[in-house]
Short mmCIF file of C-alpha atoms in Angstrom, two decimals:
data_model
loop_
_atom_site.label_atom_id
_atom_site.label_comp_id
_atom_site.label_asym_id
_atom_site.label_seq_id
_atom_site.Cartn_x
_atom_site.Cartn_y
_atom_site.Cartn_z
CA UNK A 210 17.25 -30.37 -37.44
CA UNK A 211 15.16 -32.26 -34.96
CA UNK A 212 11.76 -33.04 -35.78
CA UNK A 213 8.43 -32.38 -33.14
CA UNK A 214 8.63 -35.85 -31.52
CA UNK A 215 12.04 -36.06 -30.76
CA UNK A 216 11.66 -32.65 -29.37
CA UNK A 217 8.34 -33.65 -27.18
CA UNK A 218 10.93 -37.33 -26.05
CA UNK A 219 13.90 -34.83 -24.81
CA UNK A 220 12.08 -32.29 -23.07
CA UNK A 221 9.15 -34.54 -21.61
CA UNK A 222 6.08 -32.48 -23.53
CA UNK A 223 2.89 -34.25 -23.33
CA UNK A 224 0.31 -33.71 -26.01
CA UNK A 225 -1.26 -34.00 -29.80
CA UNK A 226 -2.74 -30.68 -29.90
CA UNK A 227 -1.89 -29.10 -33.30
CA UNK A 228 -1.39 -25.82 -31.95
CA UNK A 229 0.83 -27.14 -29.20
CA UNK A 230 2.66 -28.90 -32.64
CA UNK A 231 2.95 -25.56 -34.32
CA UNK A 232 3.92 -23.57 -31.46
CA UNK A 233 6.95 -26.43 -31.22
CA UNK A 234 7.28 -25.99 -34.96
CA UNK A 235 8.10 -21.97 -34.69
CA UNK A 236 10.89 -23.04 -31.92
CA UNK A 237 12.95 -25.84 -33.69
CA UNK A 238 12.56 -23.12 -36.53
CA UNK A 239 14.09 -19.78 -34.63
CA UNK A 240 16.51 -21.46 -32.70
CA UNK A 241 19.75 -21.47 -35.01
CA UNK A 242 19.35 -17.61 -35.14
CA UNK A 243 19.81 -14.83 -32.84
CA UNK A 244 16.12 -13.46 -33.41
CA UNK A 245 14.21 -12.09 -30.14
CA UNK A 246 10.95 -14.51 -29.14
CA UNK A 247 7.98 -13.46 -27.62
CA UNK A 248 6.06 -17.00 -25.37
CA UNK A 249 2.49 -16.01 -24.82
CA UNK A 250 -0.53 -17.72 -23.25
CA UNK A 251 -2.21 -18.11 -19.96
CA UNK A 252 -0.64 -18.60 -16.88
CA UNK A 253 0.28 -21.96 -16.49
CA UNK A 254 0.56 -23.35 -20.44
CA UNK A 255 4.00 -24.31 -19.80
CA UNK A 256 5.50 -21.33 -21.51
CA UNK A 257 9.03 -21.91 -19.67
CA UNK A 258 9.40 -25.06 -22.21
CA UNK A 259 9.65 -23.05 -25.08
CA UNK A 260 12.97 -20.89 -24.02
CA UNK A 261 14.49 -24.18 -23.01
CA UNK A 262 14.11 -25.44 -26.08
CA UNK A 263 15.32 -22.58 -28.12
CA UNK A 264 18.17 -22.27 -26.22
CA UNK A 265 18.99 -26.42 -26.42
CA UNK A 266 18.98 -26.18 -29.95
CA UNK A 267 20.96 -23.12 -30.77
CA UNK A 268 24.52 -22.53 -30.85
CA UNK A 269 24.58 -20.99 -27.46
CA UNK A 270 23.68 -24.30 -25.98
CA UNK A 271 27.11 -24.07 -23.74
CA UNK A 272 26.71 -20.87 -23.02
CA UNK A 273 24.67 -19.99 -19.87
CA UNK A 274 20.67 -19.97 -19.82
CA UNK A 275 19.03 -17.61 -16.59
CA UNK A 276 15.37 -17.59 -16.00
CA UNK A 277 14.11 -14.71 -14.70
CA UNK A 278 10.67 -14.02 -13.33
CA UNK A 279 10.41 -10.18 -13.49
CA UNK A 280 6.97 -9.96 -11.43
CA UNK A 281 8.94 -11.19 -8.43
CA UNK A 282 11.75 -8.53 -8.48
CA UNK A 283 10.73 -5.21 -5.99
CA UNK A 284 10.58 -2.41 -8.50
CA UNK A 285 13.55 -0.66 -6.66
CA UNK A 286 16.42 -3.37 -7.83
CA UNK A 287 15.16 -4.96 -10.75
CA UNK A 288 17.57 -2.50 -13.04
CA UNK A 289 19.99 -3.92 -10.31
CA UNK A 290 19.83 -8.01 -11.13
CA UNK A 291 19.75 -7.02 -14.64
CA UNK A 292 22.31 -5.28 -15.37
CA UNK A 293 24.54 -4.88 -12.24
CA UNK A 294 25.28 -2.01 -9.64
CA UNK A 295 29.04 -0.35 -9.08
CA UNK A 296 29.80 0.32 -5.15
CA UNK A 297 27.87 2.70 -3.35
CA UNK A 298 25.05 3.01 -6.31
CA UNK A 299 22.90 3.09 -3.47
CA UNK A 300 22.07 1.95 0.21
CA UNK A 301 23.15 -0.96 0.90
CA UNK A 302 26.10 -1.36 -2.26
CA UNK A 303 28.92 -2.14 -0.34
CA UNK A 304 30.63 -3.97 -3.35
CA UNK A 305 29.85 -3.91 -6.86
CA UNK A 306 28.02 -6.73 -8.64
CA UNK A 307 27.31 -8.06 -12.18
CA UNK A 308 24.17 -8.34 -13.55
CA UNK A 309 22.13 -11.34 -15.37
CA UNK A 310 22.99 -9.52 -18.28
CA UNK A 311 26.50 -9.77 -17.68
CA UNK A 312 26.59 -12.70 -16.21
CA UNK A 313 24.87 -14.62 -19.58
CA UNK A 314 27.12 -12.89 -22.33
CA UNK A 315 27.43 -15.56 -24.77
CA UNK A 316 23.97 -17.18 -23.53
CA UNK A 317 20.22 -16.95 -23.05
CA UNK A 318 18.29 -15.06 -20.91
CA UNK A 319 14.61 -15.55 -20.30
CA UNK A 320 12.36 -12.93 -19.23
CA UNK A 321 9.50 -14.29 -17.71
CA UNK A 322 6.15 -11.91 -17.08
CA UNK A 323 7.84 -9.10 -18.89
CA UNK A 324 4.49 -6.86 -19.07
CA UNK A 325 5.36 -6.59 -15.54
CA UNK A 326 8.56 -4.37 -16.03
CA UNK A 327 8.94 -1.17 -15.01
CA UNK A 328 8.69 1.39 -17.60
CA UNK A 329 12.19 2.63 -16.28
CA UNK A 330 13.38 -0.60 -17.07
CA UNK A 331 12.11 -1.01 -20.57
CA UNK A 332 14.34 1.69 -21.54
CA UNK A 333 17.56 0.05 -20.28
CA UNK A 334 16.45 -3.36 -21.88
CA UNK A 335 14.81 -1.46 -25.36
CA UNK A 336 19.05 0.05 -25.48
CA UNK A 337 20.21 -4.23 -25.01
CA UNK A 338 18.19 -5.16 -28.19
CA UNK A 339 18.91 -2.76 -30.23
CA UNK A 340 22.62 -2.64 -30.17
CA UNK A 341 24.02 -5.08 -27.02
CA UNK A 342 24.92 -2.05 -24.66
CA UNK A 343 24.16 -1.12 -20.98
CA UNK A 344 25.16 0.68 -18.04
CA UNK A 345 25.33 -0.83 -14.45
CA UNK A 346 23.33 1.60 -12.08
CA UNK A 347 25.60 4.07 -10.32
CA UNK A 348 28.07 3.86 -13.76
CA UNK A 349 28.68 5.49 -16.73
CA UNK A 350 30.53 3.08 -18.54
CA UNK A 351 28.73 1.75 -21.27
CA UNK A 352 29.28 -2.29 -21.28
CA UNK A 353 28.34 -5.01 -24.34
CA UNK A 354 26.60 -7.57 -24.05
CA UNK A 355 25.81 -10.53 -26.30
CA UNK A 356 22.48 -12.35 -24.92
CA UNK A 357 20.14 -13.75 -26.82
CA UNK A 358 16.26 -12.61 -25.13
CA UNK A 359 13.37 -14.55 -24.88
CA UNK A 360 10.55 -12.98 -23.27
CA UNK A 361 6.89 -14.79 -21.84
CA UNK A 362 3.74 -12.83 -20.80
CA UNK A 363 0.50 -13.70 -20.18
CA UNK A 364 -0.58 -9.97 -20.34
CA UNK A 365 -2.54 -8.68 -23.39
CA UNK A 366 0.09 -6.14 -24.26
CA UNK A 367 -2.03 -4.33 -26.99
CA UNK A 368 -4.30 -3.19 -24.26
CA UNK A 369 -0.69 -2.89 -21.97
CA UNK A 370 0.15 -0.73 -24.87
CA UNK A 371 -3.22 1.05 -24.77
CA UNK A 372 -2.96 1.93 -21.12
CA UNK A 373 1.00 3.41 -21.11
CA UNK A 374 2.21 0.34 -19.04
CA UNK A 375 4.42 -1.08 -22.02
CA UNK A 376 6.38 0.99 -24.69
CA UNK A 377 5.14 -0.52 -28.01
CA UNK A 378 8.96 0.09 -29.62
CA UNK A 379 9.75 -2.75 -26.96
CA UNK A 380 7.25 -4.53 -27.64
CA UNK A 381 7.68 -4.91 -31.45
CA UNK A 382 11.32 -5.65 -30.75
CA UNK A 383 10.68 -8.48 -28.43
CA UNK A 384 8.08 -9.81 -30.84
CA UNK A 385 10.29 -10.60 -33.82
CA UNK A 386 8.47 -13.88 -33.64
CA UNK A 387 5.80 -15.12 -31.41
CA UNK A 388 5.27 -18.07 -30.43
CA UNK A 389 1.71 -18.53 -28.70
CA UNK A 390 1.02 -21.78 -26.21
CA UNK A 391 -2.94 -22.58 -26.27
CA UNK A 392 -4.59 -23.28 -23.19
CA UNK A 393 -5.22 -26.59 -21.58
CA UNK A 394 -8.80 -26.15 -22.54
CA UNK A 395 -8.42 -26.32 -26.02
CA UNK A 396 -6.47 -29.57 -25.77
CA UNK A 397 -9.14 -31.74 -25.16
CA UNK A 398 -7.66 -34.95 -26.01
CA UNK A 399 -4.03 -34.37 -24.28
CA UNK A 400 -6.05 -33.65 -20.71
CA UNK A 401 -6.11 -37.19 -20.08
CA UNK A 402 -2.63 -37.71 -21.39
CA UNK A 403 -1.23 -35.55 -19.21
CA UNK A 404 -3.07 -36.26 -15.86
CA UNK A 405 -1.62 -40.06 -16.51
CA UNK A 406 1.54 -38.76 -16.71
CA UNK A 407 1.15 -36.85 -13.58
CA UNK A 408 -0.67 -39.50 -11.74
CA UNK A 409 2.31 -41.88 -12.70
CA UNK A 410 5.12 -39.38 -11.65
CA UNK A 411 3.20 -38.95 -8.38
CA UNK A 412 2.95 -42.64 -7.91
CA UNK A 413 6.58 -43.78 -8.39
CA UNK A 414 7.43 -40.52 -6.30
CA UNK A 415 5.43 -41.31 -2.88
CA UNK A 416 5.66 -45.22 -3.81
CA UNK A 417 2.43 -46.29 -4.11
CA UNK A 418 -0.11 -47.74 -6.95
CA UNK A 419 -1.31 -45.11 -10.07
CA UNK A 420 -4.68 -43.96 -9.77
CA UNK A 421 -7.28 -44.74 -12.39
CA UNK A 422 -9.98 -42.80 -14.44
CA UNK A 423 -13.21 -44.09 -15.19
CA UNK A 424 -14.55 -43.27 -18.84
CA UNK A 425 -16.93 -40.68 -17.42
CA UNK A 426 -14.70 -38.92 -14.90
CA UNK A 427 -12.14 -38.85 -18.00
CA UNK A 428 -15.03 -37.23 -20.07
CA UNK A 429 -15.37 -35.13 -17.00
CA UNK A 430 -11.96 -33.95 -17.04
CA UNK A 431 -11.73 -33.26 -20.95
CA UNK A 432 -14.91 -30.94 -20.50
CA UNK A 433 -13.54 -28.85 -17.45
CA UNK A 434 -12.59 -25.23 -17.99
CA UNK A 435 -8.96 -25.31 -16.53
CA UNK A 436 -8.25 -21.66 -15.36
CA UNK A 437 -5.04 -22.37 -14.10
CA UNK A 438 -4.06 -24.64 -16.93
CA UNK A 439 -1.41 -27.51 -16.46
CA UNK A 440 -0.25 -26.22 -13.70
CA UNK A 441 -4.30 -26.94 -12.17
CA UNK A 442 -4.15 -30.26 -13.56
CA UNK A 443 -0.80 -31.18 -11.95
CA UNK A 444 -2.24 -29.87 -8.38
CA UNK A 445 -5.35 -31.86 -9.23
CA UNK A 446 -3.32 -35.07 -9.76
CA UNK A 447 -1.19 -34.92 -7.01
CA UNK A 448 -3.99 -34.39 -4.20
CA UNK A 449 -5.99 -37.45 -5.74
CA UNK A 450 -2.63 -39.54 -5.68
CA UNK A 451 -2.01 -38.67 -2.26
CA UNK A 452 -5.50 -38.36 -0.52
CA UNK A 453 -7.62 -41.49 -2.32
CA UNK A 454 -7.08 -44.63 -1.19
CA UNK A 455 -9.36 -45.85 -3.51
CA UNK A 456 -7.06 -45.94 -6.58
CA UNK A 457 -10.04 -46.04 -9.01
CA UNK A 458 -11.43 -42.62 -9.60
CA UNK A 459 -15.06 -42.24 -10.29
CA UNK A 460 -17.38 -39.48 -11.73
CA UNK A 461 -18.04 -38.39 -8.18
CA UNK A 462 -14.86 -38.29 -6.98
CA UNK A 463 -13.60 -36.26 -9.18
CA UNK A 464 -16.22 -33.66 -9.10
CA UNK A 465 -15.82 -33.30 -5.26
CA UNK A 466 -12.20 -32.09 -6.35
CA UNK A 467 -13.48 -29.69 -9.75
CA UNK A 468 -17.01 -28.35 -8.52
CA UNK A 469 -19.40 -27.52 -11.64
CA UNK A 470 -19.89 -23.86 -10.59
CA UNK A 471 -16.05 -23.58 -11.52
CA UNK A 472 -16.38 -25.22 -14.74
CA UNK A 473 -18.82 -22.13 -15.90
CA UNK A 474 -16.38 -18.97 -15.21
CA UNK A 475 -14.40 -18.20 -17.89
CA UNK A 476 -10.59 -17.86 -17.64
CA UNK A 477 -10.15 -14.73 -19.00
CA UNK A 478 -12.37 -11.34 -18.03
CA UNK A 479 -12.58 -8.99 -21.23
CA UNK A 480 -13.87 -6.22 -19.27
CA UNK A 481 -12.09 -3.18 -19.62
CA UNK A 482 -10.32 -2.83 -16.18
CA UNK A 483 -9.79 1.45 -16.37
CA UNK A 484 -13.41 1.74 -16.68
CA UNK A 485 -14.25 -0.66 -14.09
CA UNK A 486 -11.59 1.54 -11.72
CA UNK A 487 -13.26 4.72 -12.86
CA UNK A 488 -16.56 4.05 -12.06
CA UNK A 489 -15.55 2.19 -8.36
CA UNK A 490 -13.81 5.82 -7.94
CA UNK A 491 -16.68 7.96 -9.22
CA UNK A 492 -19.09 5.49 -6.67
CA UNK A 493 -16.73 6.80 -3.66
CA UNK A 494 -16.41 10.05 -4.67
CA UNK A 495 -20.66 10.28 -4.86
CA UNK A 496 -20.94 8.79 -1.17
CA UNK A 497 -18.27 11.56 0.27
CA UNK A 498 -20.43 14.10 -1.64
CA UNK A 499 -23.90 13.04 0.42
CA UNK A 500 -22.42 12.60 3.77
CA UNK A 501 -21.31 16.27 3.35
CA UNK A 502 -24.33 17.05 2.71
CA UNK A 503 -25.71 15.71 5.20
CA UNK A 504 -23.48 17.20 7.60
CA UNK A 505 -24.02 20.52 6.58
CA UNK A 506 -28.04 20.00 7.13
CA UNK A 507 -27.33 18.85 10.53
CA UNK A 508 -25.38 21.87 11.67
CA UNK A 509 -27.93 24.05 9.85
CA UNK A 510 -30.38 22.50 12.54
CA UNK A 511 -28.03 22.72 15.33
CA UNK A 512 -27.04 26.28 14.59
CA UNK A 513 -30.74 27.39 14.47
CA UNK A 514 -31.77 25.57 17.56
CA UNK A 515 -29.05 27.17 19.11
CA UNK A 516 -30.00 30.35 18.02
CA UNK A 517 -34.06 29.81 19.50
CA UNK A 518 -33.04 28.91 22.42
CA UNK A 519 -30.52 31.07 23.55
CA UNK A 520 -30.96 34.27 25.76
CA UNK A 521 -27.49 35.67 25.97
CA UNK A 522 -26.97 38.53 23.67
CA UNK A 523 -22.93 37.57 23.40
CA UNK A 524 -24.02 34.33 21.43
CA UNK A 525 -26.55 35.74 19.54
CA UNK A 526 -24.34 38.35 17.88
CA UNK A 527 -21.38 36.28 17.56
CA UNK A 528 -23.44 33.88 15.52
CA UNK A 529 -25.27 36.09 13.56
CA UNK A 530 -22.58 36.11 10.61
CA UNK A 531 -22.61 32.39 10.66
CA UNK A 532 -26.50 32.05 9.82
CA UNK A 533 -25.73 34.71 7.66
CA UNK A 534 -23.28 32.72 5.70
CA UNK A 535 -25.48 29.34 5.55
CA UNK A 536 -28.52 30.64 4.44
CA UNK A 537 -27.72 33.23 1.70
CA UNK A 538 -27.64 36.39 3.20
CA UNK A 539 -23.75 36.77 3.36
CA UNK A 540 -21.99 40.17 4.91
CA UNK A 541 -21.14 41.41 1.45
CA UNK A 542 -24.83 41.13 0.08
CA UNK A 543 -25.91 44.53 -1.40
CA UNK A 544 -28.87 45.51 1.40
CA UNK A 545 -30.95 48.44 1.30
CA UNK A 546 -30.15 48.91 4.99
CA UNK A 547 -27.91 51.88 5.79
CA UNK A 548 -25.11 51.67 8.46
CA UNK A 549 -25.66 51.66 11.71
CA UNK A 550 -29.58 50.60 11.49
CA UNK A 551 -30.47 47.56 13.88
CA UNK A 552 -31.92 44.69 11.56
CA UNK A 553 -32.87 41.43 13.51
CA UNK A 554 -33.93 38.14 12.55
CA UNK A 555 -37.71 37.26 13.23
CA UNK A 556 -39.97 34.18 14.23
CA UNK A 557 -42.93 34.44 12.01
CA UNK A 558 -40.65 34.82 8.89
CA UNK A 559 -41.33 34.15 5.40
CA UNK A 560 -37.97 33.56 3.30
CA UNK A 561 -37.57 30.16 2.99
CA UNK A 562 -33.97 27.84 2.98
CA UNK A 563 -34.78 24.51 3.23
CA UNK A 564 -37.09 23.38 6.34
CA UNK A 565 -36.50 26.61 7.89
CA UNK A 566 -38.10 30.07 6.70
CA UNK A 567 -36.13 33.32 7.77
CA UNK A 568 -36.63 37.02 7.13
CA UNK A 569 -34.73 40.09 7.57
CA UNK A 570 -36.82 42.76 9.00
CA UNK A 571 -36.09 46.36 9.94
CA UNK A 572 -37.88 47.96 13.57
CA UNK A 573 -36.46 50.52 15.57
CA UNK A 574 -38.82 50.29 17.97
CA UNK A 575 -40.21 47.47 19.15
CA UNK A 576 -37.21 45.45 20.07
CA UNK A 577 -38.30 43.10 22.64
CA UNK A 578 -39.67 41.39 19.23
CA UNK A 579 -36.76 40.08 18.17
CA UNK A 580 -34.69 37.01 18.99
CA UNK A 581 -31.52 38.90 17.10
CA UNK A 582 -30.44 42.81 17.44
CA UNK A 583 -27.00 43.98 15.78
CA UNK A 584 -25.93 46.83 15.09
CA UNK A 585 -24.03 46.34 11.35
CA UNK A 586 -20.28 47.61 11.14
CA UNK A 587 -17.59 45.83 9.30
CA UNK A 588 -16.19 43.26 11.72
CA UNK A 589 -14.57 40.16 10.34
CA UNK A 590 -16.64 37.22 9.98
CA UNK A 591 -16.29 34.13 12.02
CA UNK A 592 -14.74 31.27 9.52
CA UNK A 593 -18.06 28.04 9.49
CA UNK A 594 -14.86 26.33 10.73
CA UNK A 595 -14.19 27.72 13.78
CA UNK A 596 -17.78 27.80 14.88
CA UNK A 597 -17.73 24.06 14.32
CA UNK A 598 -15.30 23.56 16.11
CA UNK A 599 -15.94 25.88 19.33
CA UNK A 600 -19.54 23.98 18.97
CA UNK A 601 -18.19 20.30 19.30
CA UNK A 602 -15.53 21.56 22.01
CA UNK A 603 -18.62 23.05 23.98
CA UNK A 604 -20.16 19.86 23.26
CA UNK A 605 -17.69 17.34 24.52
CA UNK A 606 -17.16 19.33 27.52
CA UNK A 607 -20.90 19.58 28.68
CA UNK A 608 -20.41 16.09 28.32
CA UNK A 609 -17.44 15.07 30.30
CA UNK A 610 -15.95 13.80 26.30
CA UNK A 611 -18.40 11.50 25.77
CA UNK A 612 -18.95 11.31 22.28
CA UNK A 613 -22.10 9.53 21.91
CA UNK A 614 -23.63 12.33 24.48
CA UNK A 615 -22.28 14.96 22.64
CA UNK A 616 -23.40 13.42 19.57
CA UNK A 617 -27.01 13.47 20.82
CA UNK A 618 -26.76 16.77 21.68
CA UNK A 619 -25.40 18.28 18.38
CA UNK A 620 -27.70 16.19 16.48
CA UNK A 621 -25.66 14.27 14.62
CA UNK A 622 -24.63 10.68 14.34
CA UNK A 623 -21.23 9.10 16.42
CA UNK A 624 -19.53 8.59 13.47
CA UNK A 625 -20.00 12.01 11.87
CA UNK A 626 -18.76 13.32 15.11
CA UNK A 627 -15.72 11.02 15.48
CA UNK A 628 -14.58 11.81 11.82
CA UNK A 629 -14.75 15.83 12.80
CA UNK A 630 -12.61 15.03 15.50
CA UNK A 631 -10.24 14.00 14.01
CA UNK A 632 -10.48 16.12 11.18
CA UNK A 633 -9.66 19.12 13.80
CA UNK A 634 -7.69 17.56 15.50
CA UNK A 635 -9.77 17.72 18.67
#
C-alpha cells in the first residue's frame, strides 16, 4: 500500500495540513474495497482529488472513471445521462442511448454536488446501491450494473435532510465512509506552499520569471479568509503572474488584489435559510395588505364625493347599495323600516365610519332634505366590482385615457390606477 507522500508526488497535492494527511489517510485506506465514499468540504478544497485517488488505487483502476457534476445537468435529463433512455422515451429520442451508469460497469463513477439531485433521481440511484440494478427511462427492463460511487457535496445534508431536499436512506448509503477536505483557511502553513506552486506553473506556462512574496505579504496571505478556497488562491496567482511586472510582491500589492473588508466575512452563513424566506414572504404579503387598504379608503372618498355632488336621481339610487355595502349598513341588515317606506341618507349625520359620519333617517315629508330617496324592494345589489370599474371607465373617458388625469380625478395615485387596469382588464 502506498504511503501519504508518494500519494501527494503522483497526484501533485500540495500541503502539511494534518487534516489534509488524514483525509488522504481514509482514501489509500477504502480504496481496495467496493465501499461507497462521501468527499465533503467547501467549494473549492479540491474534493475531485480524492475520487481520483480512490479509483487509482483500487482494482478498477482499468476500468473506466466518469466525473459527473450533477448541478450542471437540467432537471429534465439528468435520469437520462445516468442511466440511459430507449427510443422515443421522450421528445427528442430518436435513438436509444446508454447511460454513465452503463457506460462505467466495471469502473468508477463520481458524483459531484450530489445534494443537488433531484429527489426523483435519488430513488433511481438509492435502487444502484443497494443491489446494482436500473431501468433506462422509457424501459422496463431492469439492467445491472457494477460501479463503484463516490459522491462530493459541499451542502450540509443534515439540514438537506431537515428541509425534504435529500432522502436520508441515500444519504446514509452514500456515507459508508466520509472523507472530509478542510478548508484552505485552516491550512495556514500550506497557503504559501501552494501559491508558489501556482506562481511557478503560471510562470513556465506564459514564459516569464516567478513572482516573489515578501515576508509580510506571505503573512498577509496565511491570515486571509479564502471563501473560495484553492480554487481563489489559484485565480489570485495567476492575475499577479500575468498583470505585475514587478516580479516582487509587496504587502501593498497584494492587498490591492484581497481587500481587508473581504478578509472579515465569513465563508459559511449559519442562518437558517427557510426562516429567512418566510419572513421576506410574510414582509410582501404585509405591503399587499396596506396598499389594499389604502385603496379601499380612496374609493370610500371618491364614492362619497360622488354621491355630494351629484344631482341626478339615476346615480344616486344606483349607488345607494354600494355605500350601503362599504359602510356597514348592508341590504340584508335587520332594519326596523317596513317595505316600501322612503329612508334617505342625510348631511348633518351622526353615525360615524371612518372620516365620514352617516345616518339613516326616516321622513315622509320633507323630502327636498335629502341628498338620497329610495324606495326599498329587493333588487340585486351592484357587485363593489363593477362600480369600480364603470367609475375608472367614466374616468378615462372624461379624460380622453389619460391616466394621470383620471387619476387626479378619482383621487388616487397613477400607479394604483394602472394596476386596476390591468387587473380588469380595461
Amino acid at each position: 500500500m502506498e504511503n501519504v507522500q508518494s500519494i501527494k508526488q503522483r497526484f501533485e497535492i500540495i500541503g502539511n495540513d494534518l487534516k489534509l494527511n488524514r483525509a488522504l489517510e481514509k482514501a489509500i485506506q477504502v480504496a481496495p474495497t467496493d465501499i461507497s465514499v462521501l468527499v465533503t468540504g467547501e467549494s473549492g478544497v479540491g474534493k475531485e482529488s480524492i475520487p481520483k485517488i480512490i479509483h487509482g488505487l483500487s482494482h478498477r483502476k482499468h476500468g473506466k472513471y466518469i466525473a459527473v457534476n450533477c448541478g450542471a445537468i437540467p432537471e429534465g435529463t439528468i435520469d437520462s445521462e445516468l442511466f440511459g433512455h430507449e427510443k422515443g422515451a421522450f421528445t427528442g429520442a430518436v435513438g436509444s442511448r446508454e447511460g454513465y451508469f452503463e457506460v462505467a460497469n466495471g469502473g468508477t463513477i463520481f458524483l459531484d454536488e450530489v445534494g443537488e439531485l433531484p429527489l426523483t433521481t435519488q430513488v433511481r440511484l438509492l435502487r444502484v446501491l443497494e443491489n446494482g440494478e436500473f431501468i433506462k427511462v422509457g424501459s422496463s427492463k431492469v439492467q445491472k450494473t457494477d460501479v463503484r460511487i463516490v459522491a462530493a457535496t459541499n451542502v450540509k445534508m443534515f439540514e438537506a435532510i431537515d428541509k425534504g431536499k435529500f432522502r436520508e436512506d441515500l444519504y446514509y448509503r452514500l456515507s459508508t465512509v466520509e472523507i472530509n477536505l478542510p478548508p484552505l483557511r485552516e491550512r495556514g502553513d500550506d497557503i504559501h506552499l501552494l501559491f508558489r506552486k501556482f506562481s511557478s506553473d503560471f510562470a513556465h506556462k506564459y514564459k516569464m520569471p516567478p513572482i516573489k512574496l515578501t515576508a509580510d505579504a506571505a503573512e498577509y496571505l496565511k491570515n486571509y479568509r479564502w471563501g473560495g478556497n484553492i480554487r481563489q488562491l489559484r485565480n489570485i496567482a495567476e492575475q499577479i503572474s500575468v498583470i505585475e511586472t514587478n516580479r516582487e510582491i509587496n504587502l501593498k500589492t497584494i492587498q490591492s488584489y484581497l481587500p481587508e473588508r473581504n478578509a472579515q466575512l465569513p465563508s459559511l452563513i449559519e442562518s437558517k435559510k427557510a426562516e429567512s424566506d418566510f419572513s421576506n414572504e410574510r414582509e410582501i404579503l404585509y405591503k399587499v395588505l396596506f396598499d389594499m387598504k389604502a385603496d379601499l379608503t380612496d374609493l370610500k372618498k371618491l364614492t362619497l364625493e360622488l354621491m355630494k355632488h351629484s344631482n341626478s336621481t339615476q346615480v344616486q339610487e344606483t349607488n345607494k347599495s354600494l355605500i350601503q355595502r362599504i359602510y356597514g349598513q348592508a341590504d340584508d341588515t335587520p332594519s326596523a323600516t317596513p317595505p316600501n317606506r322612503s329612508i334617505a341618507l342625510s348631511e348633518h349625520t351622526t353615525t360615524s365610519t371612518g372620516n365620514h359620519q352617516t345616518e339613516i333617517v326616516q321622513d315622509e315629508e320633507d323630502e327636498d332634505n335629502y341628498l338620497l330617496a329610495e324606495t326599498v324592494e329587493e333588487e340585486e345589489t351592484l357587485k363593489l366590482e363593477d362600480k369600480e370599474i364603470q367609475l375608472i371607465k367614466k374616468a378615462l373617458e372624461r379624460n380622453s385615457g389619460k391616466r394621470k388625469a383620471a387619476a387626479d380625478e378619482l383621487g388616487i395615485s397613477e400607479r394604483t390606477l394602472y394596476r386596476k387596469i390591468k387587473q380588469y382588464d380595461l
